[in-house]
PDB file of C-alpha atoms in Angstrom:
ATOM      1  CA  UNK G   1      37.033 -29.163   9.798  1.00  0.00           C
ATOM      2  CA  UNK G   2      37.151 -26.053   7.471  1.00  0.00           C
ATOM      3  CA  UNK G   3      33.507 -26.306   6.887  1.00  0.00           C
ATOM      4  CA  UNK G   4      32.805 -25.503  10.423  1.00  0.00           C
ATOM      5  CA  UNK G   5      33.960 -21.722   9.499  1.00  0.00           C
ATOM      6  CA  UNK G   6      31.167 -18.959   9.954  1.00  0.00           C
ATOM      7  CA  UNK G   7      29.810 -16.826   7.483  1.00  0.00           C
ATOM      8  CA  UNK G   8      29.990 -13.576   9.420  1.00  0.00           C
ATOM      9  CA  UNK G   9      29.439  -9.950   8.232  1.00  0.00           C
ATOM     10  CA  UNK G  10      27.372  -6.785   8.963  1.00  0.00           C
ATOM     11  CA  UNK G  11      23.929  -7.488   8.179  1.00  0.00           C
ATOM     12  CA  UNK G  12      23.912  -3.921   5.784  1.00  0.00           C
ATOM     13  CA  UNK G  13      25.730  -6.021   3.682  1.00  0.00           C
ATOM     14  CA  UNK G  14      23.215  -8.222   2.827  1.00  0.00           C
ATOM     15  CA  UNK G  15      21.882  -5.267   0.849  1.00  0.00           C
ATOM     16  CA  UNK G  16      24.720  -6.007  -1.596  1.00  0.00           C
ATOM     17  CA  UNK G  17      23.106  -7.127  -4.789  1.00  0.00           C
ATOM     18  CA  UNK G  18      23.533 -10.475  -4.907  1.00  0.00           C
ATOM     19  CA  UNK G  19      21.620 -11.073  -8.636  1.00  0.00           C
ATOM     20  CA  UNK G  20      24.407 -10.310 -10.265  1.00  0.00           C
ATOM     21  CA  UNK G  21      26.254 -13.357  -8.731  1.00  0.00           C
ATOM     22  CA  UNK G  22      25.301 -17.262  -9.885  1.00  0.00           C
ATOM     23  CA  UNK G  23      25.580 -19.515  -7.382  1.00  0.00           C
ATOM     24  CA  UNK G  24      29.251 -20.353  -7.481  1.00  0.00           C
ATOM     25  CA  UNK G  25      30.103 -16.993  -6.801  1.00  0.00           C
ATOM     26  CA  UNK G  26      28.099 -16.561  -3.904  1.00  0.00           C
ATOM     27  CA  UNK G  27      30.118 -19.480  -2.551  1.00  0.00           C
ATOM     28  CA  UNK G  28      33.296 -17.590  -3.201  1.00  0.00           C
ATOM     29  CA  UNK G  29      32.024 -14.856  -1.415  1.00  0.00           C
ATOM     30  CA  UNK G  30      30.896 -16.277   1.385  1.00  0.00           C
ATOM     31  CA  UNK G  31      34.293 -18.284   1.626  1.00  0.00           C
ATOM     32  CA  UNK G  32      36.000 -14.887   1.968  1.00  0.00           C
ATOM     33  CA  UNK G  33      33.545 -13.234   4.628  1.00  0.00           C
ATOM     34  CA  UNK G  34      33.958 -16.384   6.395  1.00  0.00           C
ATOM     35  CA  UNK G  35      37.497 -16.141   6.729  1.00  0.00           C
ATOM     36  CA  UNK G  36      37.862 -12.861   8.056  1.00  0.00           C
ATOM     37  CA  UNK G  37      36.381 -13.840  11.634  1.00  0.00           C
ATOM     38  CA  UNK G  38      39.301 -12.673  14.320  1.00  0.00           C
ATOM     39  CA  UNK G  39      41.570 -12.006  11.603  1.00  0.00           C
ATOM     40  CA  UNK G  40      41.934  -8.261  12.304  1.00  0.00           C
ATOM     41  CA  UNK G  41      43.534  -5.719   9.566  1.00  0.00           C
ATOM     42  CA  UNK G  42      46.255  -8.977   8.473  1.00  0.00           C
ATOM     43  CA  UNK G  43      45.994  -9.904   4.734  1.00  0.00           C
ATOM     44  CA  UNK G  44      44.649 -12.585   3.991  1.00  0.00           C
ATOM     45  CA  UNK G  45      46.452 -15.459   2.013  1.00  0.00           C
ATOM     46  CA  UNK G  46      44.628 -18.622   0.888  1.00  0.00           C
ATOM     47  CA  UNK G  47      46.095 -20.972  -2.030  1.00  0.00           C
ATOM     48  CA  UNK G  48      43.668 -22.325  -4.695  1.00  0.00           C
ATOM     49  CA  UNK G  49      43.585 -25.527  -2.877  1.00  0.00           C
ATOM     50  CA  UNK G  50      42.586 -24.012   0.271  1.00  0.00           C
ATOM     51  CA  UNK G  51      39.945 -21.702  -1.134  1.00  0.00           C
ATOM     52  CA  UNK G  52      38.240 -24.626  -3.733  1.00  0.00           C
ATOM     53  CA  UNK G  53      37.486 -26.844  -0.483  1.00  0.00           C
ATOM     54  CA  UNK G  54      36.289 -23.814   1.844  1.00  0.00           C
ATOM     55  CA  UNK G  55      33.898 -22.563  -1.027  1.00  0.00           C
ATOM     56  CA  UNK G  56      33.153 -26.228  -2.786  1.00  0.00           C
ATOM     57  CA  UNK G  57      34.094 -25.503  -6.121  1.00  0.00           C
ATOM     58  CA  UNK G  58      33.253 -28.221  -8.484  1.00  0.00           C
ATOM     59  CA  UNK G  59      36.379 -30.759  -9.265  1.00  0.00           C
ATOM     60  CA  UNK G  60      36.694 -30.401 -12.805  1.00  0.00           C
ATOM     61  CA  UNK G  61      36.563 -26.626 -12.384  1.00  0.00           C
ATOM     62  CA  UNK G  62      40.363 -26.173 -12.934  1.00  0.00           C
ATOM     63  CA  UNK G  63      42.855 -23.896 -11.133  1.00  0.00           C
ATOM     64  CA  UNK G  64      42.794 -20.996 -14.627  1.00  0.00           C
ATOM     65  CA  UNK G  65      38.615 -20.872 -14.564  1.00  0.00           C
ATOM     66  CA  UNK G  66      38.889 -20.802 -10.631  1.00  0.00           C
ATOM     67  CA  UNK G  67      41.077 -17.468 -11.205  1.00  0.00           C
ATOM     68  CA  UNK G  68      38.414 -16.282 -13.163  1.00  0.00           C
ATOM     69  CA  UNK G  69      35.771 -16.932 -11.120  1.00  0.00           C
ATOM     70  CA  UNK G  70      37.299 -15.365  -7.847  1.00  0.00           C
ATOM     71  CA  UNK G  71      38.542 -12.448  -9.779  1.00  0.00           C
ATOM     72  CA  UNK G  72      35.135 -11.545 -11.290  1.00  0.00           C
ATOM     73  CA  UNK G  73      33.709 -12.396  -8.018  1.00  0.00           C
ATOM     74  CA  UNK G  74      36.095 -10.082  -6.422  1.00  0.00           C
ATOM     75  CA  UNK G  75      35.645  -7.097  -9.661  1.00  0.00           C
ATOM     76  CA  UNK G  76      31.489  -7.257  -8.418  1.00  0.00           C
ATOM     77  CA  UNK G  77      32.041  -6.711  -4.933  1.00  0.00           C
ATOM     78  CA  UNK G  78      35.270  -5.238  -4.659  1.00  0.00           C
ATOM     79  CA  UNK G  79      33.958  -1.846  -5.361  1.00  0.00           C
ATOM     80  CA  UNK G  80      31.477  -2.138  -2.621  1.00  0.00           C
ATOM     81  CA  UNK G  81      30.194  -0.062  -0.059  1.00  0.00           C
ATOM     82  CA  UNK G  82      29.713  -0.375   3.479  1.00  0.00           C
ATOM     83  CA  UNK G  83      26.397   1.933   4.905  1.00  0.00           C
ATOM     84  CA  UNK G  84      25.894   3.022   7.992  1.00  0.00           C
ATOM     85  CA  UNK G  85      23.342   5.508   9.133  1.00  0.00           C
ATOM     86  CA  UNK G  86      21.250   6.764  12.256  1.00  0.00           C
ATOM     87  CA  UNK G  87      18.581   9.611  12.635  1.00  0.00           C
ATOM     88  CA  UNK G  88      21.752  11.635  12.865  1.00  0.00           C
ATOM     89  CA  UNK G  89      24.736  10.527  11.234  1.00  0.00           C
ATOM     90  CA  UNK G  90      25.123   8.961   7.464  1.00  0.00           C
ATOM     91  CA  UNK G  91      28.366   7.079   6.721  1.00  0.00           C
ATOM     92  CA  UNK G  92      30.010   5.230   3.632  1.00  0.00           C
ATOM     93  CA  UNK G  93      33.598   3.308   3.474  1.00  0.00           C
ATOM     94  CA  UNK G  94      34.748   0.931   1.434  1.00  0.00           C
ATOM     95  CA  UNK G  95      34.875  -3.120   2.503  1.00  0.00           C
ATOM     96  CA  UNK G  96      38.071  -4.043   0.976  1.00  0.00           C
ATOM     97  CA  UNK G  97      41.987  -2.255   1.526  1.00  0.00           C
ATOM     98  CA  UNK G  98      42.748  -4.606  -0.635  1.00  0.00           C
ATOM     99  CA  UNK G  99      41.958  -7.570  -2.878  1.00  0.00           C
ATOM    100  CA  UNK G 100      44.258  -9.372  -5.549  1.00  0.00           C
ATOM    101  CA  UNK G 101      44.439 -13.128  -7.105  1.00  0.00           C
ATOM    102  CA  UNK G 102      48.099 -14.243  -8.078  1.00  0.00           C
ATOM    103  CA  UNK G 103      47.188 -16.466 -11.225  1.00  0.00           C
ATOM    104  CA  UNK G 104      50.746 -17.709 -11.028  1.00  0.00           C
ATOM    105  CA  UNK G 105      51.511 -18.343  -7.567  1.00  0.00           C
ATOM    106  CA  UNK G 106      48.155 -19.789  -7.257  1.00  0.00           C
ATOM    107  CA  UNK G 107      47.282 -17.488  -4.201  1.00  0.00           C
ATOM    108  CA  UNK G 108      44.175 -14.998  -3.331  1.00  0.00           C
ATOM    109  CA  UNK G 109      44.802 -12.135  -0.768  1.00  0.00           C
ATOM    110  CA  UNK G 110      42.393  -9.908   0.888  1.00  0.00           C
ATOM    111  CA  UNK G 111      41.848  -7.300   3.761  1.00  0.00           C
ATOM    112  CA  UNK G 112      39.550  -5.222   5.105  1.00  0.00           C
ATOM    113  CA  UNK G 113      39.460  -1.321   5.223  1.00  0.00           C
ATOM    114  CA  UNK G 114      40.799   0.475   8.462  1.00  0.00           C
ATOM    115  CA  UNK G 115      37.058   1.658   9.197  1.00  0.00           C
ATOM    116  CA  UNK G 116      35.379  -1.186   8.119  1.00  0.00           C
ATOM    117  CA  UNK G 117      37.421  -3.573  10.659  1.00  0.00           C
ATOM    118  CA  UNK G 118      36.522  -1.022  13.000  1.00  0.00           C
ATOM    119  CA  UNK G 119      32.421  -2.282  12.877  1.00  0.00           C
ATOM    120  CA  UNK G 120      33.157  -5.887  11.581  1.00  0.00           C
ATOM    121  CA  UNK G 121      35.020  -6.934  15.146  1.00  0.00           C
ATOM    122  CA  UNK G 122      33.026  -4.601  17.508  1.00  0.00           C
ATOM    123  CA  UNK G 123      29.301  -5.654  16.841  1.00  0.00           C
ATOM    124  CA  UNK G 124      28.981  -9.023  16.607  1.00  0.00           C
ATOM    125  CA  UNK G 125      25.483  -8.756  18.257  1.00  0.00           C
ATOM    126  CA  UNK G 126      24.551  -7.777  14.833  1.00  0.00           C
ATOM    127  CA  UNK G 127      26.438  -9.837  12.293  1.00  0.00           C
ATOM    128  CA  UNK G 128      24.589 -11.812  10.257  1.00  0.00           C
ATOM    129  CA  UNK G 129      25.903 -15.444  11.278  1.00  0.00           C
ATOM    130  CA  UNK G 130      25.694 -18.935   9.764  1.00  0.00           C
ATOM    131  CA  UNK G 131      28.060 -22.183   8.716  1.00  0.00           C
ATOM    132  CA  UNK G 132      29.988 -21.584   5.256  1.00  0.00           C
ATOM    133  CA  UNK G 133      29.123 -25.633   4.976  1.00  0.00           C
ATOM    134  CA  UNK G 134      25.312 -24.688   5.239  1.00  0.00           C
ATOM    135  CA  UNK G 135      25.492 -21.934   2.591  1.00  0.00           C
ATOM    136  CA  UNK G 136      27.967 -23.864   0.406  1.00  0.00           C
ATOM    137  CA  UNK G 137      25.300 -26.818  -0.103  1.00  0.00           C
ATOM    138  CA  UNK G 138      22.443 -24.662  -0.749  1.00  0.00           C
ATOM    139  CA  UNK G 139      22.010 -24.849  -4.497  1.00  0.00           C
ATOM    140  CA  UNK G 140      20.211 -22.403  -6.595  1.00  0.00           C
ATOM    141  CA  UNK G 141      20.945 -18.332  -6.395  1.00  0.00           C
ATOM    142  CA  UNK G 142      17.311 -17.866  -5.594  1.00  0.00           C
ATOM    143  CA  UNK G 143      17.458 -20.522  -2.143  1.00  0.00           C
ATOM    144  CA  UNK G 144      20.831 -18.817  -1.206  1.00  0.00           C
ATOM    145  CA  UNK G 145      19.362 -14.996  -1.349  1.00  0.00           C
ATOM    146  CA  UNK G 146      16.426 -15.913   0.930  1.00  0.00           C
ATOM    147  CA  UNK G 147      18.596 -18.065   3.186  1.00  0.00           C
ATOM    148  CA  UNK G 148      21.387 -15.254   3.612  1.00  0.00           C
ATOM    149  CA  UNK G 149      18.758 -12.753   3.792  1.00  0.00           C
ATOM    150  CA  UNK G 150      16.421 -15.117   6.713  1.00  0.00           C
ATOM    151  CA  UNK G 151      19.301 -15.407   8.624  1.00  0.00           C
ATOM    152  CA  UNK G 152      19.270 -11.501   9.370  1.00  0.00           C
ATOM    153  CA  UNK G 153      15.955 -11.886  11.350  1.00  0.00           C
ATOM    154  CA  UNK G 154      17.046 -15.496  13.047  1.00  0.00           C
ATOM    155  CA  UNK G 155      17.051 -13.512  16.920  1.00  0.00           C
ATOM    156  CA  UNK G 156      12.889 -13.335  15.914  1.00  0.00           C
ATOM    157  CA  UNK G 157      12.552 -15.843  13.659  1.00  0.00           C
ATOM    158  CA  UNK G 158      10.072 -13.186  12.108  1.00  0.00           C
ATOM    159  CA  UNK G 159      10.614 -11.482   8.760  1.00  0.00           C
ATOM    160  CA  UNK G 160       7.862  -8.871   7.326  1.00  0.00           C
ATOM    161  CA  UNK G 161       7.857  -7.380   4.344  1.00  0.00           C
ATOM    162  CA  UNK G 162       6.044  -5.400   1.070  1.00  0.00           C
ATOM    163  CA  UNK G 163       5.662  -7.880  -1.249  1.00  0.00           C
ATOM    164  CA  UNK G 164       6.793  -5.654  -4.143  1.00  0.00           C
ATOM    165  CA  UNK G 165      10.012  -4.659  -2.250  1.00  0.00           C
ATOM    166  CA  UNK G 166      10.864  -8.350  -1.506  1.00  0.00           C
ATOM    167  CA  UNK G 167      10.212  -9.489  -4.817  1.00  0.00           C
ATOM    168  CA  UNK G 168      12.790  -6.642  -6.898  1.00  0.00           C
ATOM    169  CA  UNK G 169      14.785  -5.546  -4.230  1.00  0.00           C
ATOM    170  CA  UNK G 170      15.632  -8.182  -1.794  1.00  0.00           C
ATOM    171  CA  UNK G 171      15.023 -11.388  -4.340  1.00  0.00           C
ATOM    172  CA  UNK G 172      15.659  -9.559  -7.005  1.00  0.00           C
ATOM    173  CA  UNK G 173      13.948 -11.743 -10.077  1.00  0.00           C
ATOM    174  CA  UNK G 174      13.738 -10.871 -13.276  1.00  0.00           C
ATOM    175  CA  UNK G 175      11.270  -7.658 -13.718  1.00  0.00           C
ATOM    176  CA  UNK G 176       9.409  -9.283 -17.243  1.00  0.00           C
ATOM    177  CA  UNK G 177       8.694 -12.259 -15.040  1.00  0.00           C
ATOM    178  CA  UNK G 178       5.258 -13.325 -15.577  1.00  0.00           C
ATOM    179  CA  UNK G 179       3.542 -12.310 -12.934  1.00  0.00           C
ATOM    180  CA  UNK G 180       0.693 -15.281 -11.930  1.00  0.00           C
ATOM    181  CA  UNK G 181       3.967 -17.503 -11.613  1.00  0.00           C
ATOM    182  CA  UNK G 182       6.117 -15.532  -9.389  1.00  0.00           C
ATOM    183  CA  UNK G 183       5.331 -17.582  -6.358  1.00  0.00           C
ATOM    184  CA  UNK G 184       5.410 -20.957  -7.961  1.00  0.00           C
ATOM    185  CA  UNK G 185       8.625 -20.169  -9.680  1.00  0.00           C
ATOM    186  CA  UNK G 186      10.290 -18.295  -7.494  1.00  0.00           C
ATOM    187  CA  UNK G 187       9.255 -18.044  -3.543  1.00  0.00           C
ATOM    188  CA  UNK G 188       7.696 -21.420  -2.835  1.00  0.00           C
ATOM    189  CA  UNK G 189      10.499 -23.582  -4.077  1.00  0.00           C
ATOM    190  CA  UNK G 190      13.262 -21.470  -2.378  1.00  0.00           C
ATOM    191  CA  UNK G 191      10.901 -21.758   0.663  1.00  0.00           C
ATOM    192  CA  UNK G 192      10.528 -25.744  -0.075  1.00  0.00           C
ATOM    193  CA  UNK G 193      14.057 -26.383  -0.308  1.00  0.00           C
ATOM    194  CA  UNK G 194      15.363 -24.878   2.704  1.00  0.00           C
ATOM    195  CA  UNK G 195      12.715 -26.480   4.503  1.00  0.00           C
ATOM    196  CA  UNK G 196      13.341 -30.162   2.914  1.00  0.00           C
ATOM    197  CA  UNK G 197      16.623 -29.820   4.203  1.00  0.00           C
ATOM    198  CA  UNK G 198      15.952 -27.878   7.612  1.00  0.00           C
ATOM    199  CA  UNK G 199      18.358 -25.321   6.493  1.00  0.00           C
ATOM    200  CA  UNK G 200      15.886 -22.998   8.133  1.00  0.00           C
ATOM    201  CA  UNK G 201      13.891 -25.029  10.889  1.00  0.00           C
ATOM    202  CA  UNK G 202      10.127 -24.669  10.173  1.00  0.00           C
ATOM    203  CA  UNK G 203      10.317 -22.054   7.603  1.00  0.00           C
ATOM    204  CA  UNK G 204       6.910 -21.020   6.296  1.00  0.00           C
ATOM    205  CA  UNK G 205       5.305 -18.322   3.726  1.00  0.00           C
ATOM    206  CA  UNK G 206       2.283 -16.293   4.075  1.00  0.00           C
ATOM    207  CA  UNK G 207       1.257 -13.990   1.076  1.00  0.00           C
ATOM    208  CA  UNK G 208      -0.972 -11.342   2.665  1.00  0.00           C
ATOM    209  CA  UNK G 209      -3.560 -10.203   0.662  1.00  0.00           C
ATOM    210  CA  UNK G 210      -5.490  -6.666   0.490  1.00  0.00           C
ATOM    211  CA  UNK G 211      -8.987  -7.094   1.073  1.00  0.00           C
ATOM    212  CA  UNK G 212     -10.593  -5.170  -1.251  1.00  0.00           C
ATOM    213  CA  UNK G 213      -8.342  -5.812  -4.457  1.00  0.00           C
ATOM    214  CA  UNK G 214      -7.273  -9.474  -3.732  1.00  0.00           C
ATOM    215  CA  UNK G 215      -3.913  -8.159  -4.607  1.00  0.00           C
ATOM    216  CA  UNK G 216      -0.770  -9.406  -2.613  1.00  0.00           C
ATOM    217  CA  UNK G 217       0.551  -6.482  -1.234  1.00  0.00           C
ATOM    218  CA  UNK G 218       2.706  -8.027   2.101  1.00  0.00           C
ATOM    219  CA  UNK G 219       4.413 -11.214   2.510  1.00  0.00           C
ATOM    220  CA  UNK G 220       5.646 -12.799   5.618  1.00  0.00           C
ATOM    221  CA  UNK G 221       7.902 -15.273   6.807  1.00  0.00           C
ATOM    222  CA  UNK G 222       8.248 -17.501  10.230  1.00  0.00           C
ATOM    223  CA  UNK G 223      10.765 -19.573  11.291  1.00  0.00           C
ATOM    224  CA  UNK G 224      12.216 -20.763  14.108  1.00  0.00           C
ATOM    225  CA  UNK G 225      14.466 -18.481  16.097  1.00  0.00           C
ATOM    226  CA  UNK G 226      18.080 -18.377  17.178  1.00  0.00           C
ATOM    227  CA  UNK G 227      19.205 -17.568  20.814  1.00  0.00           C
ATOM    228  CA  UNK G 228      20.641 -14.273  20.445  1.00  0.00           C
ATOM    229  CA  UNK G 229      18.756 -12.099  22.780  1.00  0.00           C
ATOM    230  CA  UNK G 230      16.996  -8.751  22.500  1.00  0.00           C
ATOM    231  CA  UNK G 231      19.010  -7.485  25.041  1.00  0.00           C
ATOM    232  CA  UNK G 232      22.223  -8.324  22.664  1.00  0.00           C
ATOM    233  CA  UNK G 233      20.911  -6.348  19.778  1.00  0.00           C
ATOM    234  CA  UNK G 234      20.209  -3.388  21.240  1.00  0.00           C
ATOM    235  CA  UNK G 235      23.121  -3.000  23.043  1.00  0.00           C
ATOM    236  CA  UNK G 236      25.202  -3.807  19.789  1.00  0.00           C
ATOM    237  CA  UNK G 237      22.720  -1.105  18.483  1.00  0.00           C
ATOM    238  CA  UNK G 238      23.652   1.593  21.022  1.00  0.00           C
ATOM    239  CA  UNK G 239      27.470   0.653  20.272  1.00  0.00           C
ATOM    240  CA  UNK G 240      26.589   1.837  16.330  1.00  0.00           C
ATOM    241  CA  UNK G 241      25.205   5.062  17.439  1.00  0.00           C
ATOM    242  CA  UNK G 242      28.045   6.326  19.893  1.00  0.00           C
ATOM    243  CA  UNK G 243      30.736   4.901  17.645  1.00  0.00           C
ATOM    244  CA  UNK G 244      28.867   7.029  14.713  1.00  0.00           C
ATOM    245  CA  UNK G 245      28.647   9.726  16.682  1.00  0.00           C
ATOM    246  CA  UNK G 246      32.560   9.666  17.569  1.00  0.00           C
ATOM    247  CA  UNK G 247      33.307   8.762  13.879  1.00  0.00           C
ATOM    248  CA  UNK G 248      35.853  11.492  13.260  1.00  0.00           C
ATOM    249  CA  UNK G 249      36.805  12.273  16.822  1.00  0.00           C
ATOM    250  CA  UNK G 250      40.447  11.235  15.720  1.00  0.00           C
ATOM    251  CA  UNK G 251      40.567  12.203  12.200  1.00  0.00           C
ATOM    252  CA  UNK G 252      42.219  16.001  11.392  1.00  0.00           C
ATOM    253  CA  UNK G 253      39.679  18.208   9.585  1.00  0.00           C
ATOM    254  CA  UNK G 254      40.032  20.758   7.819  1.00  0.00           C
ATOM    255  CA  UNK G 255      37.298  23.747   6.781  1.00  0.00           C
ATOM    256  CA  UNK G 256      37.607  24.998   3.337  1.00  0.00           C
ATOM    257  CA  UNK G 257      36.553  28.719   2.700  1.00  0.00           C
ATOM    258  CA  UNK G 258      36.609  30.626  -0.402  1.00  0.00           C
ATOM    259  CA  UNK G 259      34.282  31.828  -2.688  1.00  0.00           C
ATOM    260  CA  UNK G 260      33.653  31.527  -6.582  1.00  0.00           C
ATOM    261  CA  UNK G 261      37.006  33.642  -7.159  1.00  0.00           C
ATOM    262  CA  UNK G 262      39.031  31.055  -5.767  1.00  0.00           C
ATOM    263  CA  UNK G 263      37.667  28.532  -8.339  1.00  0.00           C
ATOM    264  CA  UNK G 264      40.620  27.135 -10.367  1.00  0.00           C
ATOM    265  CA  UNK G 265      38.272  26.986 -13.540  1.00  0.00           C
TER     266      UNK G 265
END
């Protein structure tokens, strides 16, 4: 069943901002993470057909507007970058060698970078991991962020954060959103309708106040947990830091040295 596909990717790219995709696109994009599972450095071909059922793209969306959603899909992530960083070592590559949509032929093609692929197959301790059929149903963009961003935290089931920070930088809602209905608006009915569903078992919300200001300054979520271990995660962990470490060990370098003379202009 192609619904039984995983959404699988580094969890740093859940730091991608996702407001700038509506719902549909989200689906696209998870459709094309979900794909790449075991796939290795091959491109990638899927026809319209193919791609409509994996990412549930309305009916009467025909084959021209599904070109135009993948491709702007595609023009907002494309030029993404993939983050890694330690006490020690700061990296940045891009996702994609390669990403085109043949409006003709009907046909999308993707692959990953050379470095990326590198990460994506090696650590799968630390991927970020859920059905494309789960995500695909969820409606709403606000729902999907929270559920794509839970999911990183599912070996704990335990997800902590400034309230501030989660509101702009992980939810990312509108910044002249009246503030007294941020929660009802926003938080509580994402929260509600993954719970209705069990899309995350036993999710629940608690908005931590300071005590002295009444102000809302942490909020925290609890749900229930996945099996990965502990013992996975930090050996995936370990894994980063000596593959960091080695990053250029096969890459010829060369040191420049001149001074101001040399400048061309």
């Amino acid at each position: 069943m192609p619904h039984d596909l995983v959404v699988k990717y580094k969890n740093e790219i859940g730091s991608l901002d996702l407001s700038k995709l509506n719902p549909s696109e989200m689906n696209l994009l998870a459709a094309i993470f979900a794909t790449l599972k075991d796939k290795g450095q091959k491109v990638i071909r899927l026809d319209f057909d193919k791609f409509r059922n994996l990412a549930r793209v309305d009916k009467n969306i025909n084959d021209s507007e599904l070109g135009r959603y993948v491709t702007d899909t595609l023009k907002k992530v494309g030029a993404g970058n993939f983050v890694l960083e330690t006490n020690e070592n700061w990296v940045m590559f891009p996702l994609f060698e390669k990403l085109s949509v043949d409006k003709n032929e009907k046909v999308i093609q993707y692959k990953i970078s050379t470095t990326f692929h590198q990460f994506f197959n090696d650590l799968t301790a630390l991927y970020t991991s859920f059905p494309l059929g789960t995500y695909t149903k969820i409606s709403g963009k606000y729902p999907k962020i929270l559920y794509q961003h839970l999911m990183q935290y599912s070996s704990t089931g335990l997800y902590v954060e400034d309230y501030e920070r989660f509101l702009f930088d992980v939810l990312r809602i509108p910044a002249n959103a009246i503030r007294r209905n941020i929660n009802s608006k926003y938080i509580n009915p994402a929260v509600n309708k993954l719970n209705k569903y069990g899309y995350v078992p036993d999710l629940k919300v608690e908005y931590i106040r300071d005590r002295k200001t009444n102000v809302v300054k942490t909020i925290k979520f609890t749900f229930t947990p996945s099996t990965k271990s502990p013992v996975q995660i930090r050996k995936a962990e370990e894994n980063i830091v000596n593959n960091l470490a080695n990053f250029d060990a096969n890459e010829e370098i060369v040191d420049i040295d001149f001074d101001k003379d040399d400048m061309p202009f």
